[in-house]
Amino acid sequence: MPAPTLRRPETSRPDRESTCRQGPRKVLTAGDLRLPGLLLFGRNRVAKAAEPLVWHVHPGCLEFVILLKGEESYFADGQRYDLTGGDVFVSFRGQPHRSARPYQSVNELLWFLVDPAAEHFLGLCPQSAAPVREALLGLREHAWRADGQTLRLAQDCFDAFLQPRDPLFCTGLFLSLLSGLLSPGRRAPSSPGIRRAERYIRENLAAELPLETLSRVAGLSLSGFKRRFRLETGRTPREYINGEKIRRAKELLGAGRSVTDTAMALGFASSDYFSVVFKRYTRLTPSGYRHAAAGEVSGELDGGAVLPQPGRPCSPDKPEGTVPP
């Protein structure tokens, strides 16, 4: 496949964003938030695969992405980060980052931009602001898993700013949210039962996989399994199954299997239905993905990302130049 076109990362400026309180992509700007250092807060629902994010930076700002459901992947600092619901991703100040896939996945997420160098940071006195700044600037991990309390707090915080509520109430929620995000002790554990169910799904993708069977594998009641699975993976069991089938379909198509054979191997009722599901998750038809993986499609499919080859990791192509923190 042709080498990707290298390009300078775009500079993302919060002051170019406009407030939007309706629709699947809601955005609140600094003028709405009225909290020094919090420049942008948004919530986005992606119902079908969308255009990928190209290389971009946020000068002076950290960007937090809190994935509520679904999945997403990013490249930053030469590494790929694959997230599922409940995961948090952070890009550091002035750090180029982009989508790691040729599309943005079906998901729901919150994101915000924070500038630790802002005057009167978060409305705190210098002594109180100092440890918060230190914690933000001392981050070394790009991704981790948040606990349920932090995820609920993130949604409550955005809703409070959206309404809007009393500024003191909003400030308190946001400070609590930052505390939850920055506290390693608040990161969510995973349970052996759910891990068993995930492994069973991956090993039996051609089967029907009824939820009753999966709940027995996990050792939970049906209602308890559905609740626990969603809490730990950020996806319903059916969303997880579809995601794993699409992942395996990419491997088979990339290895040269026909669309019909791939659909049958993964238990889809027909190749037509398989094509509908595949395109919803990837923006490509199965045949389009097959040709692209074989190097038969020229041009940029992904705004700078490299289409993964079967059995090989994505190559983290570098943008021209770097942007200092």
Rosetta silent file (secondary structure, phi, psi, omega in degrees, C-alpha in Angstrom):
SEQUENCE: MPAPTLRRPETSRPDRESTCRQGPRKVLTAGDLRLPGLLLFGRNRVAKAAEPLVWHVHPGCLEFVILLKGEESYFADGQRYDLTGGDVFVSFRGQPHRSARPYQSVNELLWFLVDPAAEHFLGLCPQSAAPVREALLGLREHAWRADGQTLRLAQDCFDAFLQPRDPLFCTGLFLSLLSGLLSPGRRAPSSPGIRRAERYIRENLAAELPLETLSRVAGLSLSGFKRRFRLETGRTPREYINGEKIRRAKELLGAGRSVTDTAMALGFASSDYFSVVFKRYTRLTPSGYRHAAAGEVSGELDGGAVLPQPGRPCSPDKPEGTVPP
SCORE:     score description
SCORE:     0.000 S_00000001
   1 L     0.000  142.589 -178.128    0.000    0.000    0.000 S_00000001
   2 L   -58.299  147.640  178.290    1.371    3.495   -0.756 S_00000001
   3 L   -63.433  144.981 -179.253    3.164    5.260    2.071 S_00000001
   4 L   -67.811  149.762  175.908    0.937    7.717    3.950 S_00000001
   5 L   -74.743  126.979  177.986    1.223   11.390    3.208 S_00000001
   6 L   -85.397  143.915 -177.008    3.025   13.197    6.013 S_00000001
   7 L  -148.925  155.220  175.719    1.556   16.489    7.084 S_00000001
   8 L   -69.720  140.954  177.557    1.972   19.072    9.759 S_00000001
   9 L   -65.451  139.273  177.041   -0.444   18.566   12.640 S_00000001
  10 E   -72.532  145.248  176.034   -3.341   20.977   12.599 S_00000001
  11 E   -89.923  118.012  179.196   -3.585   23.423   15.482 S_00000001
  12 L   -91.907  119.555 -178.331   -6.909   22.998   17.244 S_00000001
  13 L  -112.299  119.630 -179.605   -8.041   26.246   18.841 S_00000001
  14 H   -57.713  -30.001 -177.734  -10.921   26.151   21.324 S_00000001
  15 H   -71.679   -8.074  175.968  -11.842   29.740   20.454 S_00000001
  16 H   -90.682  -10.506  177.742  -12.778   28.559   16.951 S_00000001
  17 L   -79.231  149.541  177.241  -15.395   26.194   18.336 S_00000001
  18 L  -112.330  146.569  177.060  -18.993   27.337   18.604 S_00000001
  19 L   -62.024  135.536  174.666  -21.421   26.498   21.380 S_00000001
  20 E  -142.881  114.834 -177.033  -23.842   23.726   20.459 S_00000001
  21 L  -103.699   -1.304 -177.875  -26.397   22.510   23.015 S_00000001
  22 L  -123.425  161.308  175.105  -28.497   20.321   20.699 S_00000001
  23 L    86.410 -178.603 -176.124  -27.873   17.231   18.589 S_00000001
  24 L   -71.600  -23.677  179.692  -25.428   14.347   18.960 S_00000001
  25 E  -113.960  101.226  179.999  -22.362   16.630   19.265 S_00000001
  26 E  -100.142  135.718 -177.411  -22.763   19.102   22.109 S_00000001
  27 E  -134.683  130.794  173.403  -19.998   21.649   22.739 S_00000001
  28 E  -116.649  129.951 -177.254  -19.561   24.177   25.540 S_00000001
  29 E   -99.106  178.502 -177.206  -16.868   26.833   25.138 S_00000001
  30 H   -56.505  -36.702  179.437  -14.948   28.906   27.684 S_00000001
  31 H   -65.649  -29.767  177.059  -17.665   31.572   27.635 S_00000001
  32 H   -79.363  -37.605 -171.852  -20.272   28.986   28.638 S_00000001
  33 H   -78.728  -37.384  176.567  -18.113   27.270   31.240 S_00000001
  34 L    52.182   42.555  177.755  -16.828   30.384   33.023 S_00000001
  35 L  -132.691  109.593 -174.299  -14.141   28.426   34.844 S_00000001
  36 L   -53.101  126.592  179.482  -10.565   29.689   34.304 S_00000001
  37 L    97.808  -20.446  175.585   -8.459   27.050   32.577 S_00000001
  38 E   -95.569  104.671 -169.927  -11.384   24.928   31.350 S_00000001
  39 E   -94.599  -24.201 -175.843  -11.527   25.903   27.679 S_00000001
  40 E  -159.289  142.284  176.470  -13.879   23.343   26.168 S_00000001
  41 E  -144.617  125.587 -176.607  -16.218   20.591   27.332 S_00000001
  42 E  -141.563  163.683  175.766  -18.147   18.403   24.905 S_00000001
  43 E  -136.259  132.555 -176.050  -20.193   15.253   24.496 S_00000001
  44 E  -133.922  134.314  174.026  -20.419   13.317   21.248 S_00000001
  45 E  -114.574  122.575  178.946  -22.521   10.357   20.134 S_00000001
  46 E  -108.964  109.835 -175.832  -21.353    8.555   16.976 S_00000001
  47 L   -85.068  -23.819  173.802  -24.132    6.311   15.638 S_00000001
  48 L  -146.531  156.634 -173.500  -22.123    5.046   12.658 S_00000001
  49 L   -51.193  136.581 -173.718  -18.440    5.172   11.782 S_00000001
  50 E  -122.970  174.340  178.336  -17.329    8.735   10.995 S_00000001
  51 L   -54.576  139.542  179.465  -14.381   10.590    9.469 S_00000001
  52 L   -74.298  161.216  172.921  -11.156   10.008   11.432 S_00000001
  53 L   -81.353  129.727  175.739   -9.311   12.715   13.322 S_00000001
  54 L   -81.683  172.116  175.037   -6.210   13.899   11.470 S_00000001
  55 L   -53.203  129.072  176.828   -2.986   14.850   13.234 S_00000001
  56 E  -154.874  163.547 -179.564   -3.739   17.833   15.453 S_00000001
  57 E  -135.343  160.869  174.141   -2.485   19.537   18.600 S_00000001
  58 L  -123.970   90.088 -174.744   -3.883   21.668   21.413 S_00000001
  59 L   -54.574  127.243  176.463   -1.112   24.166   22.260 S_00000001
  60 L    77.284   -5.329 -173.157   -0.700   24.570   26.011 S_00000001
  61 L  -116.405  150.304  164.511   -3.652   22.275   26.791 S_00000001
  62 E   -96.923  140.582  175.202   -4.226   18.730   27.937 S_00000001
  63 E  -112.316  124.669  175.092   -7.153   16.960   26.283 S_00000001
  64 E  -104.496  130.613  172.905   -9.068   14.343   28.256 S_00000001
  65 E  -117.290  123.821 -179.715  -11.340   11.902   26.406 S_00000001
  66 E  -113.547  107.697 -176.705  -13.695    9.820   28.576 S_00000001
  67 E   -82.553  116.373 -178.098  -15.232    6.980   26.588 S_00000001
  68 E   -85.144  -37.660  178.582  -18.708    6.219   27.962 S_00000001
  69 E  -157.210  160.980 -179.792  -19.617    3.401   25.560 S_00000001
  70 E    85.826 -150.651 -179.226  -18.370    1.789   22.375 S_00000001
  71 E  -147.916  159.268  177.822  -14.736    1.836   21.320 S_00000001
  72 E  -160.129  157.864  179.493  -12.133    4.205   19.900 S_00000001
  73 E  -137.095  141.281  179.708   -8.421    4.211   19.044 S_00000001
  74 E  -134.065  154.999  168.984   -5.831    6.991   19.061 S_00000001
  75 E  -110.451  133.196  173.006   -2.170    7.476   18.179 S_00000001
  76 E  -157.409  141.138  175.006    0.023    9.623   20.412 S_00000001
  77 L    55.971   36.701  176.838    3.720    9.601   21.249 S_00000001
  78 L    75.068    9.903 -177.668    4.377    6.816   18.733 S_00000001
  79 E  -126.215  152.496  174.741    1.898    4.425   20.351 S_00000001
  80 E  -100.318  137.492  179.938   -1.572    3.164   19.552 S_00000001
  81 E  -124.332  113.297  178.787   -4.197    3.208   22.299 S_00000001
  82 E   -97.824  119.761 -174.819   -7.305    1.046   21.852 S_00000001
  83 E  -112.817  150.464  167.424  -10.098    2.126   24.186 S_00000001
  84 E  -127.366  170.480 -176.788  -13.463    0.706   25.181 S_00000001
  85 L   -51.404  132.211 -176.473  -16.229    2.254   27.256 S_00000001
  86 L   101.724  -10.165  178.956  -14.943    3.256   30.673 S_00000001
  87 E   -90.050  155.903  178.006  -11.444    4.094   29.429 S_00000001
  88 E  -121.384  137.396  174.603   -9.789    7.511   29.588 S_00000001
  89 E  -124.035  138.823  179.139   -7.305    8.906   27.050 S_00000001
  90 E  -129.015  130.920  166.954   -5.145   11.997   27.586 S_00000001
  91 E  -103.661  136.614 -175.592   -3.009   13.926   25.119 S_00000001
  92 L   -80.495  175.190 -175.022   -0.401   16.109   26.779 S_00000001
  93 L   -58.513  124.433  176.001    0.214   19.802   26.140 S_00000001
  94 L    65.323   20.173 -175.924    0.982   20.480   22.484 S_00000001
  95 L   -93.575  122.457  177.489    1.260   16.765   21.676 S_00000001
  96 L   -62.319  137.604  176.703    0.272   15.658   18.146 S_00000001
  97 E  -153.841  162.810 -177.374   -2.361   12.915   18.146 S_00000001
  98 E  -161.448  175.347  172.138   -4.924   11.443   15.761 S_00000001
  99 E   -65.685  145.934  178.325   -7.297    8.571   15.160 S_00000001
 100 L   -95.921   -7.641  179.958   -5.530    5.216   14.913 S_00000001
 101 L  -117.057  168.315  178.354   -8.140    3.734   12.584 S_00000001
 102 L   -76.245   18.454 -177.565   -9.469    4.832    9.182 S_00000001
 103 L  -166.324  161.398  165.451  -12.630    6.015   10.972 S_00000001
 104 E   -90.566  133.091 -171.805  -14.033    7.160   14.299 S_00000001
 105 L   -76.844  167.728  172.465  -15.855    4.230   15.835 S_00000001
 106 L   -67.912  118.023 -176.275  -19.450    3.899   17.002 S_00000001
 107 E  -167.240  178.399  170.417  -19.292    5.293   20.524 S_00000001
 108 E  -137.126  131.187 -175.968  -20.316    7.940   23.025 S_00000001
 109 E  -146.648  160.247  169.855  -17.714   10.078   24.740 S_00000001
 110 E  -113.918  147.839  173.639  -17.020   13.214   26.736 S_00000001
 111 E  -146.877  151.314  175.566  -13.947   15.360   26.197 S_00000001
 112 E  -147.920  154.485  176.818  -12.516   18.520   27.664 S_00000001
 113 E  -112.069  131.924 -179.855   -9.502   20.809   27.230 S_00000001
 114 E  -131.041  135.571 -179.388   -7.751   22.217   30.258 S_00000001
 115 L  -109.910  102.793 -176.362   -4.926   24.799   30.368 S_00000001
 116 L   -66.168  -17.774 -177.898   -2.898   24.406   33.593 S_00000001
 117 L   -88.266    1.381 -176.761   -1.097   27.716   32.994 S_00000001
 118 L   -63.630  145.712  174.923   -4.308   29.766   33.079 S_00000001
 119 L   -66.117  144.676 -179.633   -4.544   32.653   35.522 S_00000001
 120 L    52.656   44.539 -172.840   -6.735   31.941   38.568 S_00000001
 121 H   -49.796  119.606  178.241   -6.698   28.284   37.485 S_00000001
 122 H    56.594   24.013  178.583  -10.088   26.647   38.179 S_00000001
 123 H    72.265   15.560 -176.238  -10.960   29.535   40.482 S_00000001
 124 L   -95.675  154.567  172.292   -8.460   28.320   43.069 S_00000001
 125 L   -71.301  160.059 -176.772   -5.998   30.333   45.131 S_00000001
 126 H   -53.035  -40.683 -178.073   -2.322   29.793   44.155 S_00000001
 127 H   -66.056  -37.249 -179.808   -1.695   27.390   47.038 S_00000001
 128 H   -78.662  -32.089 -179.121   -4.686   25.209   46.117 S_00000001
 129 H   -71.676  -30.787 -173.388   -4.042   25.377   42.364 S_00000001
 130 H   -56.453  -49.595 -178.910   -0.414   24.256   42.665 S_00000001
 131 H   -67.522  -29.036  177.389   -1.025   20.542   43.468 S_00000001
 132 H   -68.666  -45.723  176.492   -3.684   20.282   40.742 S_00000001
 133 H   -58.285  -45.148 -177.564   -1.282   21.754   38.183 S_00000001
 134 H   -60.934  -41.650  179.641    1.461   19.445   39.416 S_00000001
 135 H   -65.870  -41.530  179.412   -0.763   16.375   39.048 S_00000001
 136 H   -65.398  -47.999 -177.200   -1.824   17.359   35.517 S_00000001
 137 H   -74.136  -16.502  178.988    1.684   18.172   34.323 S_00000001
 138 L   -90.516   -0.320  178.956    3.047   15.065   36.019 S_00000001
 139 L   -60.488  135.142  176.747    0.853   12.662   34.054 S_00000001
 140 L  -121.024  -20.871  177.749    2.895   10.012   32.242 S_00000001
 141 L   -88.329  144.013  175.173    0.176    7.575   31.187 S_00000001
 142 L   -93.929  -24.189 -174.205   -1.946    8.244   28.132 S_00000001
 143 E  -147.325  143.075  175.144   -4.738    5.775   28.899 S_00000001
 144 E  -159.618  173.862 -178.202   -6.302    4.033   31.868 S_00000001
 145 E  -103.311  129.590  178.744   -9.642    2.685   33.053 S_00000001
 146 E   -89.972  157.331  176.318  -11.918    4.840   35.207 S_00000001
 147 L   -86.627  169.439 -176.325  -14.246    3.485   37.858 S_00000001
 148 H   -60.304  -37.557 -179.417  -18.041    3.723   37.697 S_00000001
 149 H   -63.387  -41.390  179.359  -18.222    6.621   40.141 S_00000001
 150 H   -67.242  -38.035  178.706  -15.868    8.741   38.031 S_00000001
 151 H   -64.987  -42.708  177.718  -17.819    7.953   34.854 S_00000001
 152 H   -65.317  -39.580  179.365  -21.106    8.996   36.471 S_00000001
 153 H   -63.137  -38.961  178.709  -19.457   12.123   37.838 S_00000001
 154 H   -61.323  -43.022  179.585  -18.196   13.044   34.358 S_00000001
 155 H   -68.719  -41.906  178.064  -21.727   12.861   32.945 S_00000001
 156 H   -62.316  -38.990 -178.657  -23.217   14.784   35.872 S_00000001
 157 H   -64.875  -47.351  179.062  -20.546   17.451   35.493 S_00000001
 158 H   -62.862  -43.136  179.753  -21.211   17.991   31.792 S_00000001
 159 H   -61.191  -36.795  179.413  -24.977   18.057   32.368 S_00000001
 160 H   -65.629  -42.714  176.959  -24.528   20.671   35.111 S_00000001
 161 H   -67.374  -33.965 -176.290  -22.549   22.949   32.797 S_00000001
 162 H   -69.249  -30.915 -169.214  -25.051   22.326   29.983 S_00000001
 163 L   -66.930  -44.795  -14.361  -28.149   23.412   31.941 S_00000001
 164 L   -88.789  156.732  177.268  -26.398   25.628   33.318 S_00000001
 165 L   -95.972 -177.138  177.368  -26.407   25.198   37.084 S_00000001
 166 L   -55.802  131.966 -177.295  -24.975   27.409   39.821 S_00000001
 167 H   -54.649  -38.090 -179.991  -21.278   28.157   38.980 S_00000001
 168 H   -64.300  -39.840  178.139  -20.126   27.024   42.425 S_00000001
 169 H   -63.028  -45.068 -179.787  -21.920   23.695   41.957 S_00000001
 170 H   -63.511  -43.030  179.415  -20.334   23.220   38.514 S_00000001
 171 H   -61.598  -44.051  179.122  -16.878   24.096   39.820 S_00000001
 172 H   -61.150  -41.941  178.512  -17.202   21.617   42.669 S_00000001
 173 H   -63.764  -42.635 -177.347  -18.251   18.837   40.299 S_00000001
 174 H   -67.009  -39.962  177.256  -15.374   19.528   37.924 S_00000001
 175 H   -63.450  -38.555  176.703  -12.805   19.531   40.722 S_00000001
 176 H   -65.216  -38.731  178.030  -14.247   16.220   41.957 S_00000001
 177 H   -62.516  -47.438  178.335  -14.038   14.853   38.409 S_00000001
 178 H   -59.103  -41.565  179.105  -10.377   15.837   38.102 S_00000001
 179 H   -59.749  -43.851  178.626   -9.682   14.222   41.460 S_00000001
 180 H   -64.456  -40.298 -178.761  -11.274   10.977   40.285 S_00000001
 181 H   -69.521  -32.083 -173.476   -9.387   11.009   36.987 S_00000001
 182 H   -95.960    0.738 -177.867   -6.026   11.732   38.597 S_00000001
 183 L  -100.458  109.081 -178.921   -6.286    9.258   41.502 S_00000001
 184 H   -56.154  -31.043 -178.421   -4.742    5.856   40.644 S_00000001
 185 H   -68.262  -12.501 -177.603   -6.700    4.220   43.485 S_00000001
 186 H   -95.594    8.225 -176.902   -9.986    5.016   41.714 S_00000001
 187 E   -81.689  141.225 -167.290   -9.246    2.939   38.630 S_00000001
 188 L   -78.457  135.745  174.116  -11.700    0.134   37.957 S_00000001
 189 L   -83.397  162.786  173.882  -10.793   -3.547   38.399 S_00000001
 190 L  -112.272  149.644 -175.371  -12.051   -6.249   36.045 S_00000001
 191 L   -98.417  149.662  179.964  -13.702   -9.434   37.286 S_00000001
 192 H   -59.513  -37.221 -178.432  -12.686  -13.016   36.329 S_00000001
 193 H   -62.179  -43.760  179.441  -16.253  -13.867   35.245 S_00000001
 194 H   -68.983  -36.928  176.528  -16.435  -11.094   32.669 S_00000001
 195 H   -63.047  -37.923  176.751  -12.946  -11.953   31.404 S_00000001
 196 H   -63.078  -42.803 -179.829  -14.127  -15.560   30.918 S_00000001
 197 H   -64.186  -41.373  178.154  -17.148  -14.342   28.949 S_00000001
 198 H   -61.395  -44.544 -179.892  -14.960  -12.123   26.755 S_00000001
 199 H   -64.183  -40.892  178.776  -12.623  -15.028   26.040 S_00000001
 200 H   -61.297  -41.911  178.334  -15.581  -17.322   25.259 S_00000001
 201 H   -60.841  -48.388 -177.361  -16.933  -14.764   22.769 S_00000001
 202 H   -62.242  -31.773 -177.095  -13.570  -14.435   21.004 S_00000001
 203 H   -87.750   -7.039 -175.504  -13.240  -18.216   20.730 S_00000001
 204 L  -135.379   43.995 -174.547  -16.803  -18.811   19.433 S_00000001
 205 L   -67.123  -22.111  179.400  -17.511  -15.983   16.997 S_00000001
 206 L   -82.527  -11.231 -178.328  -19.260  -18.271   14.501 S_00000001
 207 L   -84.721  170.814 -179.407  -21.788  -19.409   17.122 S_00000001
 208 L   -71.652  -31.707  177.749  -25.053  -17.678   18.038 S_00000001
 209 L    56.686   59.112  175.815  -23.742  -16.665   21.477 S_00000001
 210 L   -64.250  148.520 -176.660  -27.036  -16.277   23.383 S_00000001
 211 H   -64.367  -29.662  178.261  -26.761  -14.092   26.464 S_00000001
 212 H   -61.933  -40.147  177.543  -27.992  -16.925   28.676 S_00000001
 213 H   -64.981  -44.486 -178.792  -24.926  -18.959   27.687 S_00000001
 214 H   -64.705  -37.527  179.342  -22.580  -16.050   28.313 S_00000001
 215 H   -66.142  -35.581  177.071  -24.110  -15.361   31.723 S_00000001
 216 H   -67.451  -40.248  177.400  -23.525  -19.015   32.700 S_00000001
 217 H   -59.950  -39.038 -178.749  -19.903  -18.769   31.531 S_00000001
 218 H   -79.390  -14.348 -178.549  -19.499  -15.673   33.702 S_00000001
 219 L    74.506   32.414 -177.435  -21.223  -17.321   36.669 S_00000001
 220 L  -129.329  159.856  170.401  -23.810  -14.545   36.943 S_00000001
 221 L   -66.218  162.812 -178.083  -27.567  -14.159   36.577 S_00000001
 222 H   -60.592  -47.710 -179.187  -28.665  -12.808   33.200 S_00000001
 223 H   -66.146  -40.175  178.607  -29.530   -9.356   34.548 S_00000001
 224 H   -65.525  -37.522  178.618  -26.373   -9.257   36.669 S_00000001
 225 H   -64.235  -47.543 -178.604  -24.258  -10.313   33.700 S_00000001
 226 H   -61.855  -41.822  179.849  -25.650   -7.612   31.399 S_00000001
 227 H   -66.257  -46.332 -177.443  -25.176   -4.940   34.033 S_00000001
 228 H   -68.419  -38.967 -179.039  -21.666   -6.054   34.980 S_00000001
 229 H   -62.703  -45.606  179.036  -20.559   -6.537   31.378 S_00000001
 230 H   -63.484  -40.471 -178.903  -21.645   -3.023   30.421 S_00000001
 231 H   -64.013  -41.630 -174.012  -19.967   -1.561   33.508 S_00000001
 232 H   -85.667  -31.389 -175.713  -16.623   -3.275   32.862 S_00000001
 233 H  -105.359  -16.376 -177.181  -16.389   -3.128   29.067 S_00000001
 234 L    78.846    4.486  179.539  -18.401   -0.015   28.268 S_00000001
 235 L  -134.284  153.152  170.368  -20.436   -1.996   25.743 S_00000001
 236 L   -69.469  160.297  177.073  -23.481   -4.217   25.867 S_00000001
 237 H   -55.097  -39.996 -178.931  -22.706   -7.898   25.225 S_00000001
 238 H   -67.269  -39.179  176.333  -24.216   -7.600   21.737 S_00000001
 239 H   -63.295  -39.338  179.184  -22.119   -4.523   20.923 S_00000001
 240 H   -65.128  -44.383  179.381  -19.034   -6.373   22.137 S_00000001
 241 H   -60.036  -47.170  179.009  -19.859   -9.424   20.001 S_00000001
 242 H   -60.310  -42.393  179.278  -20.349   -7.268   16.904 S_00000001
 243 H   -61.540  -41.300  178.726  -17.091   -5.449   17.573 S_00000001
 244 H   -68.806  -35.937  177.402  -15.179   -8.726   17.882 S_00000001
 245 H   -65.707  -39.797  178.077  -16.794  -10.066   14.710 S_00000001
 246 H   -65.861  -41.533  177.964  -15.747   -6.945   12.809 S_00000001
 247 H   -59.043  -46.226  179.695  -12.205   -7.245   14.163 S_00000001
 248 H   -68.222  -36.637  178.385  -12.013  -10.876   13.015 S_00000001
 249 H   -59.883  -40.379  177.947  -13.648  -10.013    9.685 S_00000001
 250 H   -60.162  -41.275  179.542  -10.863   -7.508    8.982 S_00000001
 251 H   -63.481  -45.034 -178.245   -8.284  -10.222    9.569 S_00000001
 252 H   -67.349  -45.168  179.483  -10.052  -12.663    7.237 S_00000001
 253 H   -63.906  -41.312  179.286  -10.690  -10.107    4.497 S_00000001
 254 H   -65.608  -25.647  178.074   -7.131   -8.838    4.729 S_00000001
 255 L   -86.142    0.290  175.057   -5.885  -12.411    4.325 S_00000001
 256 L   102.576    2.840  177.915   -7.842  -12.738    1.067 S_00000001
 257 L   -66.965  147.811  178.723  -11.041  -14.495    2.165 S_00000001
 258 L   -72.357  162.799  179.355  -14.114  -13.641    0.115 S_00000001
 259 H   -62.390  -44.162 -178.876  -16.901  -11.526    1.552 S_00000001
 260 H   -64.010  -45.920  179.113  -19.339  -14.455    1.496 S_00000001
 261 H   -60.755  -41.006 -179.630  -16.890  -16.851    3.158 S_00000001
 262 H   -64.458  -43.905  179.291  -16.115  -14.272    5.841 S_00000001
 263 H   -60.373  -44.626 -179.051  -19.802  -13.658    6.533 S_00000001
 264 H   -67.955  -38.592 -178.727  -20.488  -17.373    6.865 S_00000001
 265 H   -64.926  -23.667 -177.442  -17.392  -17.968    9.022 S_00000001
 266 L  -106.997   11.436  171.845  -18.619  -15.381   11.506 S_00000001
 267 L    78.480   18.617  176.004  -22.211  -16.556   11.698 S_00000001
 268 L   -77.662  145.362 -176.077  -23.928  -13.747    9.781 S_00000001
 269 L   -65.710  -31.337 -179.981  -27.264  -14.709    8.230 S_00000001
 270 L  -155.885  160.983  177.642  -26.259  -13.315    4.835 S_00000001
 271 H   -68.727  -29.020  178.083  -23.426  -11.452    3.149 S_00000001
 272 H   -65.370  -45.613  179.107  -25.779   -8.482    2.655 S_00000001
 273 H   -65.613  -39.859  176.056  -26.442   -8.173    6.377 S_00000001
 274 H   -57.409  -42.922 -179.214  -22.729   -8.616    7.064 S_00000001
 275 H   -63.518  -39.590  179.003  -21.983   -5.737    4.673 S_00000001
 276 H   -62.738  -47.468 -179.078  -24.459   -3.448    6.456 S_00000001
 277 H   -65.927  -43.188 -178.239  -22.938   -4.162    9.875 S_00000001
 278 H   -61.426  -44.138 -178.571  -19.357   -3.915    8.599 S_00000001
 279 H   -68.125  -35.246  178.742  -19.923   -0.534    6.958 S_00000001
 280 H   -60.378  -35.507 -176.147  -21.641    0.851   10.056 S_00000001
 281 H   -91.206  -18.829 -171.281  -18.538    0.111   12.106 S_00000001
 282 H  -128.108   -9.858 -174.911  -15.797    0.930    9.562 S_00000001
 283 L    71.646    1.308  179.845  -17.146    3.334    6.879 S_00000001
 284 L  -123.455  148.844  169.079  -16.053    0.759    4.272 S_00000001
 285 L   -73.487  159.266  177.005  -17.840   -2.107    2.574 S_00000001
 286 H   -56.830  -41.711  179.429  -16.205   -5.504    3.152 S_00000001
 287 H   -67.133  -36.124  176.906  -15.020   -5.604   -0.467 S_00000001
 288 H   -63.682  -42.126  177.859  -13.678   -2.058   -0.143 S_00000001
 289 H   -65.458  -40.764 -178.921  -11.734   -3.015    2.963 S_00000001
 290 H   -60.525  -45.509  179.163  -10.452   -6.177    1.262 S_00000001
 291 H   -65.417  -41.244 -178.994   -9.099   -4.194   -1.712 S_00000001
 292 H   -64.131  -43.095 -179.618   -7.574   -1.555    0.560 S_00000001
 293 H   -65.767  -27.650  178.517   -5.822   -4.142    2.715 S_00000001
 294 L   -84.035   -0.959  179.110   -4.442   -5.744   -0.457 S_00000001
 295 L    80.728   19.815 -176.806   -3.007   -2.386   -1.526 S_00000001
 296 L   -92.049   -4.993  179.322   -5.384   -2.024   -4.465 S_00000001
 297 L  -112.947  125.048  178.833   -6.761    1.359   -3.385 S_00000001
 298 L   -95.453  167.935  179.213   -4.545    4.411   -3.723 S_00000001
 299 L    89.434  176.265 -175.716   -4.872    7.700   -1.895 S_00000001
 300 L   -90.082  119.988  176.904   -5.589    8.437    1.735 S_00000001
 301 L   -87.987  -18.213 -162.224   -8.356    6.385    3.299 S_00000001
 302 L  -138.580   19.173  178.131   -7.872    7.698    6.760 S_00000001
 303 L    64.493   26.722  176.559   -6.580   11.244    6.942 S_00000001
 304 L   118.134  -14.870  178.438   -3.046   10.071    7.631 S_00000001
 305 L   -80.925  155.074  178.846   -3.554    6.806    9.505 S_00000001
 306 L   -96.492  129.784  177.669   -2.171    3.577    8.111 S_00000001
 307 L   -66.711  126.219 -176.910   -4.666    0.818    7.388 S_00000001
 308 L   -63.178  139.927  173.196   -3.639   -2.172    9.527 S_00000001
 309 L   -94.151  150.613 -177.322   -2.333   -5.198    7.664 S_00000001
 310 L   -56.858  130.029  176.627   -3.385   -8.646    8.887 S_00000001
 311 L    74.881    6.419 -179.465   -1.236   -9.805   11.783 S_00000001
 312 L  -128.298  144.449  176.743    0.746   -6.558   11.915 S_00000001
 313 L   -72.037  159.102  173.386    0.370   -3.499   14.142 S_00000001
 314 L   -62.996  145.516  175.092   -0.414   -0.116   12.671 S_00000001
 315 L   -87.940  120.635 -177.366    2.664    1.909   11.799 S_00000001
 316 L   -78.778   76.743 -179.768    2.659    5.137   13.832 S_00000001
 317 L   -56.980  147.419 -174.097    3.651    7.477   11.020 S_00000001
 318 L   -98.704  142.735  173.329    5.073   10.744   12.270 S_00000001
 319 L   -75.272  158.371  173.937    3.791   14.215   11.435 S_00000001
 320 L   -67.428  127.075  175.961    6.169   16.753    9.986 S_00000001
 321 L    74.161  172.824  175.373    7.725   18.690   12.816 S_00000001
 322 L  -134.669  161.709  178.564    6.675   18.742   16.441 S_00000001
 323 L  -113.444  120.033 -177.164    4.904   21.215   18.608 S_00000001
 324 L   -67.173  151.595  177.975    6.650   22.038   21.896 S_00000001
 325 L   -69.118    0.000    0.000    4.634   21.822   25.133 S_00000001
